[in-house]
Tab-separated table of C-alpha atoms and ligand atoms in Angstrom:
chain	number	residue	atom	x	y	z
A	1	UNK	CA	0.000	0.000	0.000
A	2	UNK	CA	1.036	3.624	-0.467
A	3	UNK	CA	0.557	5.274	2.909
A	4	UNK	CA	0.796	8.984	3.728
A	5	UNK	CA	1.651	9.425	7.403
A	6	UNK	CA	0.978	12.838	8.958
A	7	UNK	CA	3.002	13.486	12.122
A	8	UNK	CA	5.238	10.515	11.331
A	9	UNK	CA	8.301	12.056	13.008
A	10	UNK	CA	6.549	12.102	16.404
A	11	UNK	CA	6.616	9.540	19.170
A	12	UNK	CA	3.901	7.133	18.015
A	13	UNK	CA	4.383	7.918	14.322
A	14	UNK	CA	8.092	7.046	14.313
A	15	UNK	CA	7.441	3.721	16.051
A	16	UNK	CA	4.695	2.875	13.557
A	17	UNK	CA	6.924	3.647	10.575
A	18	UNK	CA	9.361	0.832	11.373
A	19	UNK	CA	6.909	-2.099	11.000
A	20	UNK	CA	5.102	-0.241	8.199
A	21	UNK	CA	8.317	-0.044	6.157
A	22	UNK	CA	9.332	-3.567	7.105
A	23	UNK	CA	5.967	-4.841	5.871
A	24	UNK	CA	6.835	-3.412	2.448
A	25	UNK	CA	4.478	-0.416	2.349
A	26	UNK	CA	5.547	2.704	0.425
A	27	UNK	CA	5.543	5.563	2.935
A	28	UNK	CA	5.552	9.357	2.799
A	29	UNK	CA	5.809	11.318	6.050
A	30	UNK	CA	4.243	14.771	6.183
A	31	UNK	CA	5.343	16.668	9.312
A	32	UNK	CA	6.231	20.220	10.348
A	33	UNK	CA	8.487	19.040	13.229
A	34	UNK	CA	6.508	21.228	15.657
A	35	UNK	CA	7.062	18.710	18.450
A	36	UNK	CA	9.566	16.324	16.880
A	37	UNK	CA	12.936	16.010	15.193
A	38	UNK	CA	14.086	14.916	11.728
A	39	UNK	CA	16.651	12.790	13.613
A	40	UNK	CA	13.818	10.376	14.525
A	41	UNK	CA	13.240	9.731	10.804
A	42	UNK	CA	16.964	9.205	10.170
A	43	UNK	CA	16.917	6.502	12.854
A	44	UNK	CA	13.719	4.962	11.483
A	45	UNK	CA	15.464	4.588	8.103
A	46	UNK	CA	18.356	2.768	9.825
A	47	UNK	CA	16.077	0.498	11.866
A	48	UNK	CA	13.920	-0.436	8.882
A	49	UNK	CA	16.885	-0.490	6.520
A	50	UNK	CA	14.746	1.328	3.940
A	51	UNK	CA	14.221	4.843	2.701
A	52	UNK	CA	11.032	6.830	3.054
A	53	UNK	CA	9.835	10.070	1.483
A	54	UNK	CA	9.440	13.147	3.668
A	55	UNK	CA	7.689	16.468	3.077
A	56	UNK	CA	8.154	19.168	5.708
A	57	UNK	CA	4.881	21.028	6.014
A	58	UNK	CA	1.864	21.960	8.082
A	59	UNK	CA	-1.360	19.982	7.663
A	60	UNK	CA	-3.186	23.316	7.374
A	61	UNK	CA	-1.213	24.206	4.230
A	62	UNK	CA	-3.815	23.133	1.663
A	63	UNK	CA	-1.681	23.923	-1.395
A	64	UNK	CA	1.394	21.976	-0.225
A	65	UNK	CA	-0.643	19.067	1.100
A	66	UNK	CA	-2.659	18.864	-2.110
A	67	UNK	CA	0.526	18.859	-4.220
A	68	UNK	CA	1.912	16.118	-1.972
A	69	UNK	CA	-1.224	13.995	-2.453
A	70	UNK	CA	-1.204	14.575	-6.196
A	71	UNK	CA	2.390	13.414	-6.583
A	72	UNK	CA	2.457	10.583	-3.991
A	73	UNK	CA	-1.079	9.275	-4.696
A	74	UNK	CA	-1.584	7.440	-1.376
A	75	UNK	CA	-4.049	4.567	-0.980
A	76	UNK	CA	-4.491	5.412	2.698
A	77	UNK	CA	-3.577	7.969	5.354
A	78	UNK	CA	-2.480	7.464	8.950
A	79	UNK	CA	-3.184	10.754	10.678
A	80	UNK	CA	-1.023	11.347	13.776
A	81	UNK	CA	-0.313	15.076	13.333
A	82	UNK	CA	-1.645	17.389	15.998
A	83	UNK	CA	-1.057	18.939	19.391
A	84	UNK	CA	-1.635	16.729	22.432
A	85	UNK	CA	-0.837	18.489	25.726
A	86	UNK	CA	-3.998	18.525	27.833
A	87	UNK	CA	-2.851	21.342	30.165
A	88	UNK	CA	-1.642	23.570	27.317
A	89	UNK	CA	-4.961	23.080	25.531
A	90	UNK	CA	-6.737	24.833	28.433
A	91	UNK	CA	-4.534	27.935	28.024
A	92	UNK	CA	-4.397	27.856	24.194
A	93	UNK	CA	-7.737	26.411	23.050
A	94	UNK	CA	-7.772	28.222	19.698
A	95	UNK	CA	-4.349	26.850	18.788
A	96	UNK	CA	-5.604	23.332	19.552
A	97	UNK	CA	-8.791	23.767	17.542
A	98	UNK	CA	-6.907	25.408	14.655
A	99	UNK	CA	-4.153	22.803	14.393
A	100	UNK	CA	-6.169	19.709	15.221
A	101	UNK	CA	-9.574	20.428	13.708
A	102	UNK	CA	-8.768	22.816	10.843
A	103	UNK	CA	-5.736	20.644	9.997
A	104	UNK	CA	-7.868	17.510	9.862
A	105	UNK	CA	-10.459	19.189	7.633
A	106	UNK	CA	-7.720	20.298	5.225
A	107	UNK	CA	-6.414	16.732	5.191
A	108	UNK	CA	-9.861	15.281	4.391
A	109	UNK	CA	-10.302	17.871	1.619
A	110	UNK	CA	-7.006	16.829	0.047
A	111	UNK	CA	-7.984	13.166	0.341
A	112	UNK	CA	-11.304	13.877	-1.396
A	113	UNK	CA	-9.651	15.945	-4.144
A	114	UNK	CA	-7.185	13.149	-4.828
A	115	UNK	CA	-9.438	10.108	-4.621
A	116	UNK	CA	-7.988	8.787	-1.341
A	117	UNK	CA	-10.780	7.204	0.704
A	118	UNK	CA	-9.138	5.426	3.652
A	119	UNK	CA	-7.902	6.908	6.927
A	120	UNK	CA	-6.683	5.676	10.297
A	121	UNK	CA	-6.949	8.454	12.881
A	122	UNK	CA	-5.142	8.873	16.230
A	123	UNK	CA	-7.927	9.466	18.696
A	124	UNK	CA	-7.663	9.152	22.447
A	125	UNK	CA	-9.356	7.511	25.412
A	126	UNK	CA	-9.632	11.052	26.758
A	127	UNK	CA	-12.827	11.382	24.645
A	128	UNK	CA	-14.649	9.258	27.269
A	129	UNK	CA	-14.159	11.541	30.306
A	130	UNK	CA	-15.438	10.593	33.771
A	131	UNK	CA	-16.375	6.889	33.593
A	132	UNK	CA	-19.977	5.733	34.084
A	133	UNK	CA	-18.573	2.190	34.143
A	134	UNK	CA	-15.253	0.447	33.517
A	135	UNK	CA	-13.710	-0.886	31.421
A	136	UNK	CA	-14.812	1.685	28.851
A	137	UNK	CA	-16.281	0.062	25.762
A	138	UNK	CA	-16.733	2.033	22.556
A	139	UNK	CA	-20.418	2.732	23.407
A	140	UNK	CA	-19.509	4.569	26.612
A	141	UNK	CA	-20.801	8.189	26.584
A	142	UNK	CA	-18.273	10.725	25.270
A	143	UNK	CA	-17.630	13.689	27.603
A	144	UNK	CA	-14.071	14.968	27.093
A	145	UNK	CA	-12.892	17.362	29.813
A	146	UNK	CA	-10.362	19.514	27.938
A	147	UNK	CA	-10.123	21.496	24.697
A	148	UNK	CA	-7.643	18.834	23.526
A	149	UNK	CA	-10.113	16.037	24.228
A	150	UNK	CA	-12.955	17.984	22.630
A	151	UNK	CA	-10.814	18.572	19.534
A	152	UNK	CA	-10.338	14.773	19.251
A	153	UNK	CA	-14.083	14.164	19.605
A	154	UNK	CA	-14.864	16.846	17.001
A	155	UNK	CA	-12.405	15.292	14.550
A	156	UNK	CA	-13.980	11.870	15.158
A	157	UNK	CA	-17.392	13.406	14.347
A	158	UNK	CA	-16.082	15.147	11.216
A	159	UNK	CA	-14.459	11.954	9.938
A	160	UNK	CA	-17.634	9.951	10.661
A	161	UNK	CA	-19.754	12.496	8.739
A	162	UNK	CA	-17.247	12.411	5.862
A	163	UNK	CA	-17.527	8.613	5.602
A	164	UNK	CA	-21.354	8.879	5.672
A	165	UNK	CA	-21.292	11.383	2.833
A	166	UNK	CA	-18.859	9.434	0.638
A	167	UNK	CA	-19.749	5.936	-0.468
A	168	UNK	CA	-16.589	3.852	-0.292
A	169	UNK	CA	-14.889	6.045	2.337
A	170	UNK	CA	-13.526	4.076	5.299
A	171	UNK	CA	-12.141	5.267	8.622
A	172	UNK	CA	-10.813	3.658	11.773
A	173	UNK	CA	-10.616	5.907	14.819
A	174	UNK	CA	-8.075	4.375	17.188
A	175	UNK	CA	-8.710	5.488	20.767
A	176	UNK	CA	-5.306	5.059	22.398
A	177	UNK	CA	-5.147	4.604	26.154
A	178	UNK	CA	-1.727	5.480	27.681
A	179	UNK	CA	1.089	4.820	25.183
A	180	UNK	CA	4.514	4.273	26.793
A	181	UNK	CA	7.750	2.446	26.003
A	182	UNK	CA	10.115	2.658	23.076
A	183	UNK	CA	11.634	0.571	20.313
A	184	UNK	CA	13.620	-2.209	22.022
A	185	UNK	CA	16.805	-1.043	20.245
A	186	UNK	CA	16.702	2.173	22.298
A	187	UNK	CA	17.289	4.130	19.061
A	188	UNK	CA	13.867	5.822	18.983
A	189	UNK	CA	11.600	6.785	21.862
A	190	UNK	CA	9.487	9.510	23.452
A	191	UNK	CA	11.239	12.890	23.510
A	192	UNK	CA	8.919	15.486	25.043
A	193	UNK	CA	9.799	19.185	24.811
A	194	UNK	CA	10.643	20.693	28.209
A	195	UNK	CA	9.136	19.252	31.373
A	196	UNK	CA	7.213	16.060	30.593
A	197	UNK	CA	3.469	16.191	31.262
A	198	UNK	CA	3.104	12.427	31.250
A	199	UNK	CA	4.103	9.936	33.896
A	200	UNK	CA	6.478	7.577	32.066
A	201	UNK	CA	8.870	10.157	30.556
A	202	UNK	CA	8.923	11.955	33.905
A	203	UNK	CA	9.856	8.762	35.760
A	204	UNK	CA	12.556	8.050	33.152
A	205	UNK	CA	14.063	11.527	33.565
A	206	UNK	CA	14.123	11.107	37.357
A	207	UNK	CA	15.839	7.717	36.989
A	208	UNK	CA	18.545	9.197	34.724
A	209	UNK	CA	19.090	12.125	37.110
A	210	UNK	CA	17.675	14.893	34.916
A	211	UNK	CA	14.958	15.602	37.507
A	212	UNK	CA	15.032	15.279	41.269
A	213	UNK	CA	11.842	13.455	42.143
A	214	UNK	CA	8.478	12.475	40.762
A	215	UNK	CA	5.483	14.398	42.093
A	216	UNK	CA	2.663	11.883	42.484
A	217	UNK	CA	-0.616	13.649	41.734
A	218	UNK	CA	-2.697	12.442	44.680
A	219	UNK	CA	-2.811	9.260	46.751
A	220	UNK	CA	-6.403	9.502	47.958
A	221	UNK	CA	-8.192	7.980	44.951
A	222	UNK	CA	-10.411	4.934	45.261
A	223	UNK	CA	-7.779	2.624	43.723
A	224	UNK	CA	-5.547	-0.233	44.967
A	225	UNK	CA	-2.983	2.103	46.587
A	226	UNK	CA	-4.752	5.474	46.298
A	227	UNK	CA	-2.795	6.666	43.220
A	228	UNK	CA	-4.250	6.994	39.704
A	229	UNK	CA	-4.692	3.820	37.656
A	230	UNK	CA	-4.201	3.760	33.880
A	231	UNK	CA	-4.149	1.274	31.023
A	232	UNK	CA	-0.555	1.650	29.769
A	233	UNK	CA	0.114	0.224	26.319
A	234	UNK	CA	3.523	-0.492	24.816
A	235	UNK	CA	4.130	1.745	21.788
A	236	UNK	CA	5.310	-1.351	19.887
A	237	UNK	CA	1.903	-2.987	20.393
A	238	UNK	CA	0.270	0.309	19.433
A	239	UNK	CA	2.393	0.482	16.277
A	240	UNK	CA	1.162	-2.998	15.291
A	241	UNK	CA	-2.420	-1.871	15.869
A	242	UNK	CA	-1.991	0.655	13.041
A	243	UNK	CA	-0.917	-2.071	10.627
A	244	UNK	CA	-3.887	-4.178	11.731
A	245	UNK	CA	-6.157	-1.165	11.186
A	246	UNK	CA	-4.810	-0.604	7.650
A	247	UNK	CA	-5.438	-4.273	6.871
A	248	UNK	CA	-8.976	-4.035	8.303
A	249	UNK	CA	-10.128	-0.924	6.429
A	250	UNK	CA	-11.597	-2.847	3.502
A	251	UNK	CA	-13.548	-5.141	5.842
A	252	UNK	CA	-15.443	-2.409	7.710
A	253	UNK	CA	-18.460	-0.409	6.740
A	254	UNK	CA	-17.883	3.375	6.945
A	255	UNK	CA	-16.336	4.412	10.245
A	256	UNK	CA	-15.404	2.460	13.384
A	257	UNK	CA	-13.978	3.671	16.705
A	258	UNK	CA	-11.741	1.093	18.366
A	259	UNK	CA	-10.094	1.122	21.812
A	260	UNK	CA	-6.379	0.374	21.844
A	261	UNK	CA	-5.242	-0.674	25.292
A	262	UNK	CA	-4.305	-3.824	27.160
A	263	UNK	CA	-7.413	-4.231	29.316
A	264	UNK	CA	-5.145	-4.094	32.426
A	265	UNK	CA	-4.349	-1.077	34.565
A	266	UNK	CA	-1.451	-0.059	36.799
A	267	UNK	CA	-1.219	2.587	39.529
A	268	UNK	CA	1.397	5.344	39.631
A	269	UNK	CA	3.271	3.563	42.430
A	270	UNK	CA	3.169	0.264	40.542
A	271	UNK	CA	4.725	2.056	37.566
A	272	UNK	CA	7.462	3.493	39.791
A	273	UNK	CA	8.220	0.014	41.180
A	274	UNK	CA	8.231	-1.567	37.704
A	275	UNK	CA	10.600	1.127	36.428
A	276	UNK	CA	12.966	0.684	39.372
A	277	UNK	CA	13.061	-3.080	38.651
A	278	UNK	CA	13.721	-2.564	34.950
A	279	UNK	CA	16.373	0.146	35.343
A	280	UNK	CA	18.073	-0.848	38.570
A	281	UNK	CA	17.839	2.861	39.514
A	282	UNK	CA	15.812	4.380	42.307
A	283	UNK	CA	12.968	6.739	41.473
A	284	UNK	CA	12.401	9.076	44.423
A	285	UNK	CA	8.898	10.522	44.656
A	286	UNK	CA	6.762	12.668	46.870
A	287	UNK	CA	3.008	12.812	47.147
A	288	UNK	CA	1.299	16.020	46.020
A	289	UNK	CA	-2.315	17.081	45.520
A	290	UNK	CA	-4.591	15.652	42.822
A	291	UNK	CA	-4.097	17.097	39.321
A	292	UNK	CA	-7.240	18.935	38.182
A	293	UNK	CA	-9.193	16.980	35.568
A	294	UNK	CA	-7.663	13.571	36.428
A	295	UNK	CA	-9.944	10.582	36.896
A	296	UNK	CA	-9.146	7.825	39.402
A	297	UNK	CA	-9.031	4.955	36.957
A	298	UNK	CA	-9.119	4.268	33.219
A	299	UNK	CA	-9.143	0.905	31.525
A	300	UNK	CA	-10.042	-0.311	28.034
A	301	UNK	CA	-12.466	-2.990	26.973
A	302	UNK	CA	-10.398	-4.483	24.162
A	303	UNK	CA	-12.917	-6.973	22.750
A	304	UNK	CA	-13.707	-4.880	19.664
A	305	UNK	CA	-10.045	-4.541	18.640
A	306	UNK	CA	-9.697	-8.316	18.781
A	307	UNK	CA	-12.929	-9.004	16.929
A	308	UNK	CA	-12.576	-6.370	14.195
A	309	UNK	CA	-8.821	-6.167	13.642
A	310	UNK	CA	-7.566	-9.465	15.087
A	311	UNK	CA	-5.205	-7.391	17.209
A	312	UNK	CA	-4.360	-7.588	20.894
A	313	UNK	CA	-1.593	-6.239	23.096
A	314	UNK	CA	1.195	-8.680	23.893
A	315	UNK	CA	3.703	-6.741	25.980
A	316	UNK	CA	3.472	-6.050	29.705
A	317	UNK	CA	4.749	-3.419	32.143
A	318	UNK	CA	8.242	-4.897	32.445
A	319	UNK	CA	8.797	-4.716	28.679
A	320	UNK	CA	7.410	-1.155	28.616
A	321	UNK	CA	9.749	-0.014	31.391
A	322	UNK	CA	12.871	-1.755	30.125
A	323	UNK	CA	12.397	-0.361	26.598
A	324	UNK	CA	11.880	3.136	28.028
A	325	UNK	CA	15.034	2.750	30.125
A	326	UNK	CA	16.992	1.502	27.124
A	327	UNK	CA	15.945	4.633	25.199
A	328	UNK	CA	16.466	7.042	28.122
A	329	UNK	CA	19.861	5.681	29.157
A	330	UNK	CA	21.206	5.599	25.592
A	331	UNK	CA	19.799	9.062	24.810
A	332	UNK	CA	19.824	11.027	28.095
A	333	UNK	CA	18.740	14.225	26.328
A	334	UNK	CA	16.526	12.597	23.716
A	335	UNK	CA	17.322	13.475	20.103
A	336	UNK	CA	19.099	16.701	21.103
A	337	UNK	CA	22.877	16.689	21.561
A	338	UNK	CA	23.793	16.377	25.235
A	339	UNK	CA	25.096	19.950	25.526
A	340	UNK	CA	21.510	21.163	25.099
A	341	UNK	CA	20.441	19.535	28.371
A	342	UNK	CA	17.586	21.572	29.992
B	1	NAD	P1	4.000	13.846	19.045
B	1	NAD	O1	3.849	15.264	19.482
B	1	NAD	O2	5.259	13.132	19.375
B	1	NAD	O3	3.764	13.715	17.477
B	1	NAD	C1	2.909	14.583	16.757
B	1	NAD	C2	3.584	14.849	15.424
B	1	NAD	O4	2.739	15.704	14.641
B	1	NAD	C3	4.921	15.572	15.580
B	1	NAD	O5	5.878	15.000	14.733
B	1	NAD	C4	4.606	17.008	15.168
B	1	NAD	O6	5.729	17.683	14.661
B	1	NAD	C5	3.520	16.776	14.136
B	1	NAD	N1	2.619	17.927	13.970
B	1	NAD	C6	1.977	18.609	14.963
B	1	NAD	N2	1.221	19.589	14.423
B	1	NAD	C7	1.384	19.509	13.076
B	1	NAD	C8	0.874	20.250	11.980
B	1	NAD	N3	0.025	21.264	12.163
B	1	NAD	N4	1.248	19.884	10.724
B	1	NAD	C9	2.125	18.861	10.519
B	1	NAD	N5	2.630	18.128	11.532
B	1	NAD	C10	2.274	18.451	12.777
B	1	NAD	O7	2.732	13.063	19.641
B	1	NAD	P2	2.425	11.503	19.693
B	1	NAD	O8	2.461	11.103	21.114
B	1	NAD	O9	3.229	10.783	18.707
B	1	NAD	O10	0.903	11.532	19.274
B	1	NAD	C11	0.491	11.268	17.942
B	1	NAD	C12	-1.022	11.377	17.877
B	1	NAD	O11	-1.602	10.473	18.811
B	1	NAD	C13	-1.558	12.768	18.248
B	1	NAD	O12	-2.636	13.060	17.396
B	1	NAD	C14	-2.044	12.597	19.671
B	1	NAD	O13	-3.103	13.467	19.976
B	1	NAD	C15	-2.524	11.150	19.647
B	1	NAD	N6	-2.525	10.524	20.969
B	1	NAD	C16	-1.364	10.487	21.697
B	1	NAD	C17	-1.368	9.910	22.964
B	1	NAD	C18	-0.130	9.909	23.808
B	1	NAD	O14	-0.246	9.779	25.034
B	1	NAD	N7	1.068	10.030	23.247
B	1	NAD	C19	-2.545	9.360	23.460
B	1	NAD	C20	-3.695	9.397	22.689
B	1	NAD	C21	-3.670	9.987	21.437
B	2	WQD	C1	-0.906	9.033	34.251
B	2	WQD	C2	-1.068	8.937	35.755
B	2	WQD	C3	-1.424	11.074	36.787
B	2	WQD	C4	2.520	12.749	35.855
B	2	WQD	C5	-2.822	11.756	29.249
B	2	WQD	C6	-3.844	12.498	28.464
B	2	WQD	C7	-4.571	11.556	27.554
B	2	WQD	C8	-3.604	10.747	26.701
B	2	WQD	C9	-2.578	10.080	27.531
B	2	WQD	C10	-3.328	11.984	24.677
B	2	WQD	C11	-2.179	9.831	36.295
B	2	WQD	C12	-0.121	10.486	37.252
B	2	WQD	C13	1.428	11.905	35.965
B	2	WQD	C14	3.243	13.085	37.034
B	2	WQD	C15	1.735	11.714	38.318
B	2	WQD	N1	-2.890	11.587	25.786
B	2	WQD	N2	1.034	11.395	37.172
B	2	WQD	N3	2.806	12.553	38.220
B	2	WQD	O1	-3.414	11.921	32.307
B	2	WQD	O2	-3.799	9.429	32.066
B	2	WQD	O3	-3.466	10.801	30.076
B	2	WQD	O4	-1.935	11.053	28.363
B	2	WQD	O5	-4.384	11.753	24.164
B	2	WQD	O6	-5.381	12.360	26.772
B	2	WQD	O7	-4.767	13.087	29.366
B	2	WQD	O8	-1.545	10.358	31.511
B	2	WQD	O9	0.831	10.105	31.957
B	2	WQD	O10	-0.246	12.347	32.427
B	2	WQD	O11	-0.785	10.403	33.886
B	2	WQD	O12	1.383	11.274	39.423
B	2	WQD	O13	4.205	13.841	36.999
B	2	WQD	O14	0.140	9.419	36.367
B	2	WQD	O15	-2.073	11.760	37.820
B	2	WQD	O16	-2.764	9.166	37.369
B	2	WQD	P1	-3.135	10.675	31.596
B	2	WQD	P2	-0.360	10.866	32.394
């Protein structure tokens, strides 16, 4: 297949490119490097031992994107590009709506203009919001609590309407739970800008000595040990889910939302313990107040992913933590040279 990958230089995109290239697909990455580095793509080429085409551009640039579609003529799109920081989305809602929603509309317009009818979209479990029941299945009510989450839900709605209006159009909306981990080689991984918002990269930076201690956001939740519980999924399993989704597009009717998680959940303190085991380093922490907007527990019902795509997660917490440590210890400052340490 010829696959155009928006946001392919980012964390999840770069990990998906490796099996995509190894499976023999022809790939073009379209990315503006807003939150990523071209170095990730150089390493993807080495890991896959294949070349891939790259166009540097913004998904809101209709003219450039349209030219890219016209020359590459993709059969399908995997759409990762967008902004994803929940906290930042509260202070910059227009930026999130402009990049995520306007960018996705431009992308769908280019697909329509160029006869491309298949898309796999990076959605998020954050579209569910406060749980009525757990695990969340795909019929759970959708009540996102942030501009970021609402942008994801709006894009889901826009894509669904687009498939309804176009006979033959197919879309899979992958609702990721909490992606963590790295390629087992330690060559590519998650490289957040500045202070990490998410738990795993923060723990990794504490373990390597870049940060003093983890601040645990609350220990008074109704969970096993009082700290927040999440369904962490290895980015390698998540990468495979995208290949399964591409393979499934011609078997579905219109548009399907599919949870991508493991069906298991771990608390913050369980993650700290697992990381200490995997790295042999200690991860000091202190308990702070709850983080506004956090829910106590999230966990995926993964039955639909198995039934529709024949996909399920295979890797557990130990593999997630040791791959993250491999990446962090081999690249203490991520893709940046070490002198640029923050
Ligand atoms: P990331 O920030 O590492 O990757 C996003 C990529 O998109 C980057 O390469 C960035 O440069 C590019 N990009 C951003 N805005 C762009 C624009 N306007 N035009 C062109 N390129 C642009 O993030 P990620 O963790 O790899 O996430 C990928 C997708 O998955 C995002 O849509 C995100 O919302 C979604 N998602 C991520 C998580 C997570 O925890 N990582 C969870 C659920 C959903
Ligand atoms: C996990 C747990 C925190 C940091 C976010 C987005 C979601 C999706 C995945 C994009 C929680 C606790 C965290 C820290 C902590 N992304 N924590 N100290 O909030 O479940 O999900 O990323 O779509 O939309 O909301 O992930 O990694 O931030 O937090 O105690 O320094 O770790 O309270 O219980 P979250 P997270």
